[in-house]
Amino acid sequence: MTELAWIENTLTSARPQAMGALVRYFRDLDRAEEAFQEACLRALRNWPMKGPPRDPTAWLIFVGRNAALDGVRRDSRNTALPPEDKISDLDDVETDMAERLDDAHYRDDILRLMFVCCHPDLPATQQVALALRIVSGLSVRQIASAFLIGEKAMEQRITRAKRRVAEANLPFTAPNAVERSKRLGSVAAMIYLVFNEGYSATCGADVVRASLCDEAIRLARLLLRLFPSEPEIMGLLALMLLQHARSAARTDADGNAVLLDDQDRTLWNRSGIEEGLALVDKALRHGQPGPYQVQAAIAALHARAKTPEETDWEEIDLLYQMLESQTPSPVVTLNRSVAISKTQGPEAALQLIAPLAERLSGYFYYHGVRGAYLSKTGRAEEAREAFDRAIALARTPAEAAHIRQHLDQLAVMTQVN
């Protein structure tokens, strides 16, 4: 990994805690974002020359706060700025002071900020989008992709949410227990979307951004501490643990994606799987199966199968049917089609996803999956068109490379036939 790549990954990992602390300090979303961006710029100038600080997050909080305060002084014209050499980050004093910060207090700022962003005065669609933008720093494109809407519409949604927060003077304090319960669903959804962005990265060269997965799991643990008897939070944590346990096997030595059936299961993290399975069992004993528990139960069936052939696809199909009834979604139906292809064949899977064509026309995975089914039924030309469409919609080089592998296999099959 290059030095700049390491810095970029560090800044991405530090953003949740840093933004949480800066918002708590300034109680202003835009000012906190500007402060963090300024701190990142100074890190890019400073760290390559002097090396990274011991605690990058504390450094970013300290430098970002001071930069924003300098901006406030300039705007208010109340205090003349000292000479640049007295406040510049080129001096080692900032690093020394940042490294003395006690990190215990800002580690949980992120959870507080998520509850703030999920204030009931904001429409539900704006809550999660705002939280993803402010807390995790996901781009408008990434968030729009998660919601299956256009970038322009998502940018307007986030702008409206920010404006509403400012105009309503919403409090940036931790909500009480009753308010936390009301916002729990939105916070859980935000955590899972952060995990998904790490699990299937929508930008950059990496298939997986482990730092986002780890952060989402950490936040879910904190949330479970707040709601220890909530089965859906148990399910959420279990789902992420079971999925993340497969990370080491999801890419090959060249960084290419490896499908579940082709993964080396000895690389799966057994301790993560065991913890996830225990949480699934504990959650389901409550007898209140919600969407996260159902998805965790599906992941558990994959985790328990020692080989792809041992996977209980019929049970997975039944669980997806339950999930469709709880949270109807074209993406859920698309995922269910995989189970149908295993139990009833690719033609049945194609029939299941045919009605989704319009709603998922801009969804990379729809065209990739459809191409795979078409290929298995011998419809090579249609498969090629679907794969070409998937490549056009690929968000990362890894996604495009994965589909090109299918195209290469299709070309070989066509020549043989």
Short mmCIF file of C-alpha atoms in Angstrom, two decimals:
data_model
loop_
_atom_site.label_atom_id
_atom_site.label_comp_id
_atom_site.label_asym_id
_atom_site.label_seq_id
_atom_site.Cartn_x
_atom_site.Cartn_y
_atom_site.Cartn_z
CA MET A 1 0.00 0.00 0.00
CA THR A 2 1.36 3.42 -0.96
CA GLU A 3 1.83 6.16 1.59
CA LEU A 4 -1.02 8.25 0.17
CA ALA A 5 -3.31 5.20 0.08
CA TRP A 6 -2.54 4.56 3.75
CA ILE A 7 -3.36 8.16 4.62
CA GLU A 8 -6.62 8.00 2.67
CA ASN A 9 -7.66 4.82 4.50
CA THR A 10 -6.74 6.37 7.84
CA LEU A 11 -8.78 9.50 7.14
CA THR A 12 -11.76 7.38 6.10
CA SER A 13 -11.52 5.27 9.25
CA ALA A 14 -11.15 8.30 11.50
CA ARG A 15 -14.04 10.27 10.04
CA PRO A 16 -16.92 8.85 12.18
CA GLN A 17 -15.27 9.60 15.53
CA ALA A 18 -13.82 12.91 14.37
CA MET A 19 -17.12 14.15 12.95
CA GLY A 20 -18.97 13.06 16.06
CA ALA A 21 -16.61 15.06 18.26
CA LEU A 22 -16.62 18.13 15.99
CA VAL A 23 -20.41 18.22 15.77
CA ARG A 24 -20.64 17.91 19.55
CA TYR A 25 -18.20 20.80 19.88
CA PHE A 26 -19.65 23.19 17.25
CA ARG A 27 -23.30 22.02 17.13
CA ASP A 28 -23.28 22.90 13.43
CA LEU A 29 -23.18 20.23 10.71
CA ASP A 30 -21.66 22.39 7.97
CA ARG A 31 -19.00 23.90 10.24
CA ALA A 32 -18.04 20.43 11.50
CA GLU A 33 -17.72 19.13 7.93
CA GLU A 34 -15.58 22.10 6.93
CA ALA A 35 -13.39 21.61 10.00
CA PHE A 36 -12.86 17.95 9.19
CA GLN A 37 -12.02 18.69 5.56
CA GLU A 38 -9.47 21.31 6.61
CA ALA A 39 -7.91 18.84 9.02
CA CYS A 40 -7.68 16.27 6.22
CA LEU A 41 -5.92 18.77 3.96
CA ARG A 42 -3.41 19.54 6.69
CA ALA A 43 -2.87 15.81 7.27
CA LEU A 44 -2.07 15.34 3.59
CA ARG A 45 0.52 18.12 3.84
CA ASN A 46 1.95 17.18 7.22
CA TRP A 47 1.92 13.38 7.57
CA PRO A 48 4.03 12.47 4.50
CA MET A 49 6.85 14.68 5.83
CA LYS A 50 6.67 13.93 9.55
CA GLY A 51 4.89 10.62 9.72
CA PRO A 52 1.47 9.86 11.22
CA PRO A 53 0.57 10.88 14.78
CA ARG A 54 0.11 8.18 17.38
CA ASP A 55 -3.65 8.79 17.42
CA PRO A 56 -4.76 10.10 13.99
CA THR A 57 -8.36 10.64 15.11
CA ALA A 58 -7.39 12.82 18.05
CA TRP A 59 -5.03 14.78 15.78
CA LEU A 60 -7.82 15.42 13.25
CA ILE A 61 -10.23 16.52 15.97
CA PHE A 62 -7.73 18.92 17.48
CA VAL A 63 -6.54 20.39 14.18
CA GLY A 64 -10.05 20.60 12.72
CA ARG A 65 -11.39 22.32 15.84
CA ASN A 66 -8.61 24.89 15.84
CA ALA A 67 -8.99 25.54 12.11
CA ALA A 68 -12.71 26.14 12.54
CA LEU A 69 -12.14 28.43 15.51
CA ASP A 70 -9.70 30.45 13.42
CA GLY A 71 -12.45 30.76 10.82
CA VAL A 72 -14.93 31.92 13.44
CA ARG A 73 -12.46 34.58 14.62
CA ARG A 74 -11.92 35.80 11.09
CA ASP A 75 -15.65 35.97 10.45
CA SER A 76 -16.45 37.76 13.69
CA ARG A 77 -13.45 40.11 13.42
CA ASN A 78 -13.33 40.11 17.20
CA THR A 79 -9.82 38.77 17.53
CA ALA A 80 -6.82 39.46 15.40
CA LEU A 81 -5.12 36.31 14.20
CA PRO A 82 -1.60 35.64 15.43
CA PRO A 83 1.16 35.12 12.86
CA GLU A 84 0.79 32.01 10.71
CA ASP A 85 3.89 30.39 12.19
CA LYS A 86 2.22 30.51 15.63
CA ILE A 87 -0.87 28.55 14.56
CA SER A 88 0.33 26.50 11.61
CA ASP A 89 0.21 22.73 11.73
CA LEU A 90 3.82 22.73 10.55
CA ASP A 91 4.84 23.01 14.18
CA ASP A 92 5.10 19.83 16.25
CA VAL A 93 3.10 21.36 19.10
CA GLU A 94 -0.22 20.37 17.53
CA THR A 95 0.79 16.75 17.21
CA ASP A 96 2.05 16.64 20.79
CA MET A 97 -1.14 18.18 22.14
CA ALA A 98 -3.37 15.95 20.01
CA GLU A 99 -1.57 12.87 21.25
CA ARG A 100 -2.33 13.87 24.84
CA LEU A 101 -6.07 13.92 24.23
CA ASP A 102 -8.00 11.30 26.15
CA ASP A 103 -9.65 9.20 23.45
CA ALA A 104 -12.27 7.68 25.73
CA HIS A 105 -14.80 10.48 25.30
CA TYR A 106 -14.88 10.79 21.52
CA ARG A 107 -15.15 7.08 20.75
CA ASP A 108 -18.88 7.14 21.55
CA ASP A 109 -19.60 10.53 19.95
CA ILE A 110 -20.41 8.73 16.73
CA LEU A 111 -23.38 6.89 18.24
CA ARG A 112 -24.68 10.14 19.72
CA LEU A 113 -24.39 11.80 16.32
CA MET A 114 -26.33 9.00 14.64
CA PHE A 115 -29.22 9.47 17.04
CA VAL A 116 -29.09 13.23 16.39
CA CYS A 117 -29.22 12.74 12.61
CA CYS A 118 -32.18 10.40 13.04
CA HIS A 119 -34.28 13.08 14.77
CA PRO A 120 -38.03 12.44 14.31
CA ASP A 121 -38.53 15.99 12.99
CA LEU A 122 -36.72 14.84 9.84
CA PRO A 123 -38.50 12.60 7.31
CA ALA A 124 -37.27 9.00 7.51
CA THR A 125 -35.74 9.16 4.04
CA GLN A 126 -33.69 12.20 5.05
CA GLN A 127 -32.58 10.79 8.40
CA VAL A 128 -30.51 7.91 7.11
CA ALA A 129 -29.20 9.82 4.08
CA LEU A 130 -28.01 12.69 6.28
CA ALA A 131 -26.39 10.33 8.75
CA LEU A 132 -24.55 8.47 6.00
CA ARG A 133 -23.23 11.73 4.56
CA ILE A 134 -22.26 13.41 7.84
CA VAL A 135 -21.15 10.43 9.88
CA SER A 136 -19.51 8.15 7.34
CA GLY A 137 -18.57 10.61 4.64
CA LEU A 138 -20.10 8.51 1.89
CA SER A 139 -20.37 10.39 -1.38
CA VAL A 140 -23.74 11.43 -2.77
CA ARG A 141 -23.25 8.81 -5.47
CA GLN A 142 -22.65 6.05 -2.93
CA ILE A 143 -25.70 7.00 -0.88
CA ALA A 144 -27.88 7.31 -4.00
CA SER A 145 -26.74 3.84 -5.03
CA ALA A 146 -27.76 2.42 -1.65
CA PHE A 147 -31.24 3.96 -2.02
CA LEU A 148 -31.53 3.09 -5.75
CA ILE A 149 -32.27 6.70 -6.72
CA GLY A 150 -30.48 9.34 -8.81
CA GLU A 151 -27.58 11.40 -7.52
CA LYS A 152 -29.36 14.72 -8.06
CA ALA A 153 -32.41 13.60 -6.09
CA MET A 154 -30.19 12.36 -3.25
CA GLU A 155 -28.18 15.59 -3.17
CA GLN A 156 -31.42 17.56 -2.84
CA ARG A 157 -32.59 15.25 -0.08
CA ILE A 158 -29.40 15.76 1.94
CA THR A 159 -29.44 19.53 1.38
CA ARG A 160 -33.04 19.74 2.59
CA ALA A 161 -32.18 17.69 5.67
CA LYS A 162 -29.26 19.98 6.56
CA ARG A 163 -31.40 23.06 6.07
CA ARG A 164 -34.14 21.62 8.22
CA VAL A 165 -31.71 20.80 11.02
CA ALA A 166 -30.36 24.36 10.94
CA GLU A 167 -33.75 26.10 10.72
CA ALA A 168 -35.37 23.97 13.41
CA ASN A 169 -32.40 24.41 15.73
CA LEU A 170 -32.48 20.70 16.54
CA PRO A 171 -30.51 19.81 19.68
CA PHE A 172 -27.13 18.13 19.29
CA THR A 173 -27.41 16.38 22.61
CA ALA A 174 -27.89 12.70 23.32
CA PRO A 175 -31.62 11.83 23.37
CA ASN A 176 -33.19 10.25 26.43
CA ALA A 177 -34.13 6.58 26.63
CA VAL A 178 -37.62 7.08 25.17
CA GLU A 179 -36.31 9.10 22.23
CA ARG A 180 -33.56 6.57 21.61
CA SER A 181 -36.15 3.82 21.32
CA LYS A 182 -38.13 5.83 18.76
CA ARG A 183 -35.04 6.39 16.63
CA LEU A 184 -33.64 2.88 16.99
CA GLY A 185 -34.87 1.61 13.62
CA SER A 186 -33.30 4.47 11.67
CA VAL A 187 -30.00 4.17 13.52
CA ALA A 188 -29.89 0.42 12.88
CA ALA A 189 -30.59 1.00 9.18
CA MET A 190 -27.78 3.54 9.00
CA ILE A 191 -25.31 1.18 10.65
CA TYR A 192 -26.18 -1.58 8.21
CA LEU A 193 -25.80 0.73 5.22
CA VAL A 194 -22.35 1.73 6.47
CA PHE A 195 -21.51 -1.97 6.76
CA ASN A 196 -22.76 -2.64 3.24
CA GLU A 197 -20.62 0.16 1.84
CA GLY A 198 -17.62 -1.54 3.41
CA TYR A 199 -18.72 -5.06 2.48
CA SER A 200 -19.34 -4.18 -1.18
CA ALA A 201 -17.38 -0.99 -1.73
CA THR A 202 -18.96 1.27 -4.34
CA CYS A 203 -15.83 3.31 -5.03
CA GLY A 204 -12.10 2.79 -5.30
CA ALA A 205 -10.22 -0.32 -6.29
CA ASP A 206 -11.05 -2.42 -3.23
CA VAL A 207 -13.82 -5.01 -3.21
CA VAL A 208 -14.03 -4.67 0.59
CA ARG A 209 -13.33 -1.66 2.84
CA ALA A 210 -12.75 -3.48 6.10
CA SER A 211 -12.52 -0.30 8.18
CA LEU A 212 -16.18 0.53 7.48
CA CYS A 213 -17.24 -3.03 8.29
CA ASP A 214 -15.32 -2.95 11.56
CA GLU A 215 -16.79 0.44 12.47
CA ALA A 216 -20.34 -0.73 11.77
CA ILE A 217 -19.83 -3.82 13.92
CA ARG A 218 -18.38 -1.68 16.72
CA LEU A 219 -21.41 0.62 16.58
CA ALA A 220 -23.80 -2.34 16.62
CA ARG A 221 -22.09 -3.62 19.76
CA LEU A 222 -22.60 -0.22 21.40
CA LEU A 223 -26.22 -0.24 20.30
CA LEU A 224 -26.74 -3.71 21.75
CA ARG A 225 -25.33 -2.45 25.03
CA LEU A 226 -28.02 0.24 25.04
CA PHE A 227 -30.74 -2.26 24.04
CA PRO A 228 -29.52 -5.63 25.41
CA SER A 229 -32.89 -7.40 25.04
CA GLU A 230 -33.76 -6.11 21.54
CA PRO A 231 -33.76 -9.15 19.20
CA GLU A 232 -33.48 -7.08 16.02
CA ILE A 233 -30.22 -5.48 17.22
CA MET A 234 -28.94 -8.95 18.07
CA GLY A 235 -29.92 -9.96 14.55
CA LEU A 236 -28.20 -6.94 13.04
CA LEU A 237 -24.94 -7.65 14.85
CA ALA A 238 -25.15 -11.36 14.03
CA LEU A 239 -25.78 -10.62 10.35
CA MET A 240 -22.73 -8.37 10.08
CA LEU A 241 -20.49 -10.76 12.00
CA LEU A 242 -21.47 -13.69 9.78
CA GLN A 243 -21.00 -11.75 6.57
CA HIS A 244 -17.74 -10.13 7.65
CA ALA A 245 -16.38 -13.53 8.71
CA ARG A 246 -16.12 -14.43 5.01
CA SER A 247 -14.04 -11.36 4.09
CA ALA A 248 -10.67 -13.11 3.80
CA ALA A 249 -12.08 -15.52 1.22
CA ARG A 250 -14.02 -12.99 -0.86
CA THR A 251 -11.05 -11.87 -2.97
CA ASP A 252 -8.21 -13.73 -4.62
CA ALA A 253 -4.51 -12.83 -4.63
CA ASP A 254 -5.10 -10.34 -7.45
CA GLY A 255 -7.94 -8.58 -5.62
CA ASN A 256 -10.67 -10.10 -7.81
CA ALA A 257 -14.04 -11.01 -6.29
CA VAL A 258 -14.63 -14.68 -5.42
CA LEU A 259 -18.24 -15.89 -5.35
CA LEU A 260 -19.58 -17.72 -2.29
CA ASP A 261 -19.59 -21.17 -3.91
CA ASP A 262 -15.95 -20.77 -4.97
CA GLN A 263 -14.60 -19.48 -1.66
CA ASP A 264 -12.04 -21.34 0.43
CA ARG A 265 -14.11 -21.87 3.56
CA THR A 266 -11.05 -22.62 5.66
CA LEU A 267 -10.30 -18.89 5.42
CA TRP A 268 -13.57 -17.95 7.08
CA ASN A 269 -13.23 -16.45 10.55
CA ARG A 270 -14.59 -19.18 12.81
CA SER A 271 -14.71 -17.06 15.97
CA GLY A 272 -16.82 -14.43 14.17
CA ILE A 273 -19.10 -17.18 12.84
CA GLU A 274 -19.52 -18.78 16.26
CA GLU A 275 -20.40 -15.43 17.86
CA GLY A 276 -22.82 -14.66 15.03
CA LEU A 277 -24.53 -18.07 15.26
CA ALA A 278 -24.96 -17.72 19.02
CA LEU A 279 -26.54 -14.29 18.56
CA VAL A 280 -28.91 -15.59 15.86
CA ASP A 281 -30.11 -18.41 18.11
CA LYS A 282 -30.54 -16.02 21.04
CA ALA A 283 -32.48 -13.50 18.95
CA LEU A 284 -34.82 -16.05 17.38
CA ARG A 285 -35.71 -17.47 20.80
CA HIS A 286 -37.62 -14.23 21.42
CA GLY A 287 -40.17 -15.37 18.84
CA GLN A 288 -40.27 -11.96 17.12
CA PRO A 289 -38.37 -12.49 13.86
CA GLY A 290 -37.72 -9.17 12.15
CA PRO A 291 -35.85 -8.41 8.90
CA TYR A 292 -32.36 -8.39 10.44
CA GLN A 293 -32.98 -11.69 12.22
CA VAL A 294 -34.27 -13.29 9.01
CA GLN A 295 -31.24 -12.09 7.05
CA ALA A 296 -28.98 -13.33 9.85
CA ALA A 297 -30.71 -16.71 9.71
CA ILE A 298 -29.95 -16.88 5.95
CA ALA A 299 -26.31 -15.99 6.60
CA ALA A 300 -26.23 -18.65 9.34
CA LEU A 301 -27.32 -21.35 6.89
CA HIS A 302 -24.43 -20.42 4.61
CA ALA A 303 -22.02 -20.37 7.56
CA ARG A 304 -23.11 -23.82 8.79
CA ALA A 305 -22.61 -25.44 5.37
CA LYS A 306 -19.16 -27.03 5.24
CA THR A 307 -19.37 -27.23 1.45
CA PRO A 308 -21.52 -25.39 -1.12
CA GLU A 309 -23.41 -28.64 -1.78
CA GLU A 310 -24.52 -28.84 1.86
CA THR A 311 -26.27 -25.44 1.70
CA ASP A 312 -29.99 -25.73 2.52
CA TRP A 313 -31.30 -23.67 -0.40
CA GLU A 314 -34.93 -24.68 0.18
CA GLU A 315 -34.81 -23.22 3.69
CA ILE A 316 -33.08 -20.12 2.34
CA ASP A 317 -35.90 -19.71 -0.20
CA LEU A 318 -38.48 -19.90 2.60
CA LEU A 319 -36.60 -17.29 4.63
CA TYR A 320 -36.44 -14.95 1.63
CA GLN A 321 -40.19 -15.36 1.20
CA MET A 322 -40.61 -14.28 4.81
CA LEU A 323 -38.29 -11.33 4.20
CA GLU A 324 -40.29 -10.33 1.10
CA SER A 325 -43.46 -10.20 3.23
CA GLN A 326 -41.73 -8.09 5.91
CA THR A 327 -39.85 -5.66 3.66
CA PRO A 328 -41.01 -5.95 0.04
CA SER A 329 -38.11 -4.93 -2.19
CA PRO A 330 -36.92 -5.78 -5.70
CA VAL A 331 -33.45 -6.39 -4.27
CA VAL A 332 -34.83 -8.99 -1.83
CA THR A 333 -36.58 -10.74 -4.73
CA LEU A 334 -33.35 -10.62 -6.74
CA ASN A 335 -31.50 -12.26 -3.86
CA ARG A 336 -34.23 -14.89 -3.54
CA SER A 337 -33.76 -15.74 -7.22
CA VAL A 338 -30.38 -17.25 -6.37
CA ALA A 339 -32.10 -19.79 -4.11
CA ILE A 340 -34.68 -20.45 -6.84
CA SER A 341 -31.92 -21.05 -9.39
CA LYS A 342 -30.40 -23.64 -7.06
CA THR A 343 -33.66 -25.47 -6.31
CA GLN A 344 -35.67 -25.01 -9.52
CA GLY A 345 -33.12 -24.02 -12.13
CA PRO A 346 -32.05 -20.84 -13.95
CA GLU A 347 -35.19 -20.59 -16.09
CA ALA A 348 -37.39 -20.34 -12.99
CA ALA A 349 -35.03 -17.70 -11.59
CA LEU A 350 -35.31 -15.68 -14.83
CA GLN A 351 -39.09 -15.78 -14.61
CA LEU A 352 -38.92 -14.53 -11.01
CA ILE A 353 -36.74 -11.51 -11.82
CA ALA A 354 -38.37 -10.58 -15.15
CA PRO A 355 -40.86 -8.16 -13.48
CA LEU A 356 -37.93 -6.35 -11.82
CA ALA A 357 -36.39 -5.18 -15.11
CA GLU A 358 -37.68 -1.62 -14.99
CA ARG A 359 -37.10 -0.97 -11.28
CA LEU A 360 -33.59 -2.44 -11.33
CA SER A 361 -32.56 -1.18 -14.77
CA GLY A 362 -29.70 0.83 -13.24
CA TYR A 363 -28.64 -1.81 -10.72
CA PHE A 364 -25.33 -3.53 -11.46
CA TYR A 365 -26.16 -6.78 -9.69
CA TYR A 366 -29.44 -7.27 -11.55
CA HIS A 367 -27.75 -7.40 -14.93
CA GLY A 368 -24.87 -9.52 -13.64
CA VAL A 369 -27.20 -12.10 -12.09
CA ARG A 370 -29.50 -12.10 -15.12
CA GLY A 371 -26.51 -12.63 -17.39
CA ALA A 372 -25.43 -15.62 -15.32
CA TYR A 373 -28.89 -17.20 -15.55
CA LEU A 374 -29.10 -16.57 -19.30
CA SER A 375 -25.68 -18.11 -19.76
CA LYS A 376 -26.74 -21.27 -17.93
CA THR A 377 -29.80 -21.63 -20.19
CA GLY A 378 -27.65 -21.37 -23.30
CA ARG A 379 -28.89 -17.92 -24.38
CA ALA A 380 -25.41 -16.63 -25.10
CA GLU A 381 -26.26 -13.45 -27.00
CA GLU A 382 -28.74 -12.23 -24.37
CA ALA A 383 -26.24 -13.12 -21.66
CA ARG A 384 -23.56 -11.09 -23.41
CA GLU A 385 -25.87 -8.06 -23.59
CA ALA A 386 -26.69 -8.38 -19.88
CA PHE A 387 -23.01 -8.65 -18.96
CA ASP A 388 -22.15 -5.63 -21.13
CA ARG A 389 -24.84 -3.63 -19.32
CA ALA A 390 -23.46 -4.76 -15.94
CA ILE A 391 -19.95 -3.61 -16.90
CA ALA A 392 -21.35 -0.22 -17.91
CA LEU A 393 -22.95 0.10 -14.47
CA ALA A 394 -19.95 -1.22 -12.49
CA ARG A 395 -18.97 1.13 -9.69
CA THR A 396 -15.49 -0.25 -9.12
CA PRO A 397 -12.76 -1.84 -11.28
CA ALA A 398 -13.22 -5.06 -9.29
CA GLU A 399 -16.90 -5.28 -10.23
CA ALA A 400 -16.11 -4.75 -13.91
CA ALA A 401 -13.31 -7.33 -13.79
CA HIS A 402 -15.63 -9.90 -12.23
CA ILE A 403 -18.16 -9.53 -15.05
CA ARG A 404 -15.43 -9.71 -17.68
CA GLN A 405 -14.53 -13.13 -16.27
CA HIS A 406 -18.11 -14.22 -17.03
CA LEU A 407 -17.79 -12.83 -20.54
CA ASP A 408 -14.55 -14.75 -21.07
CA GLN A 409 -16.20 -17.96 -19.87
CA LEU A 410 -19.15 -17.28 -22.15
CA ALA A 411 -16.82 -16.83 -25.12
CA VAL A 412 -15.15 -20.17 -24.38
CA MET A 413 -18.51 -21.93 -24.07
CA THR A 414 -19.68 -20.41 -27.36
CA GLN A 415 -16.56 -21.64 -29.16
CA VAL A 416 -16.94 -25.14 -27.72
CA ASN A 417 -20.57 -25.34 -28.78
#
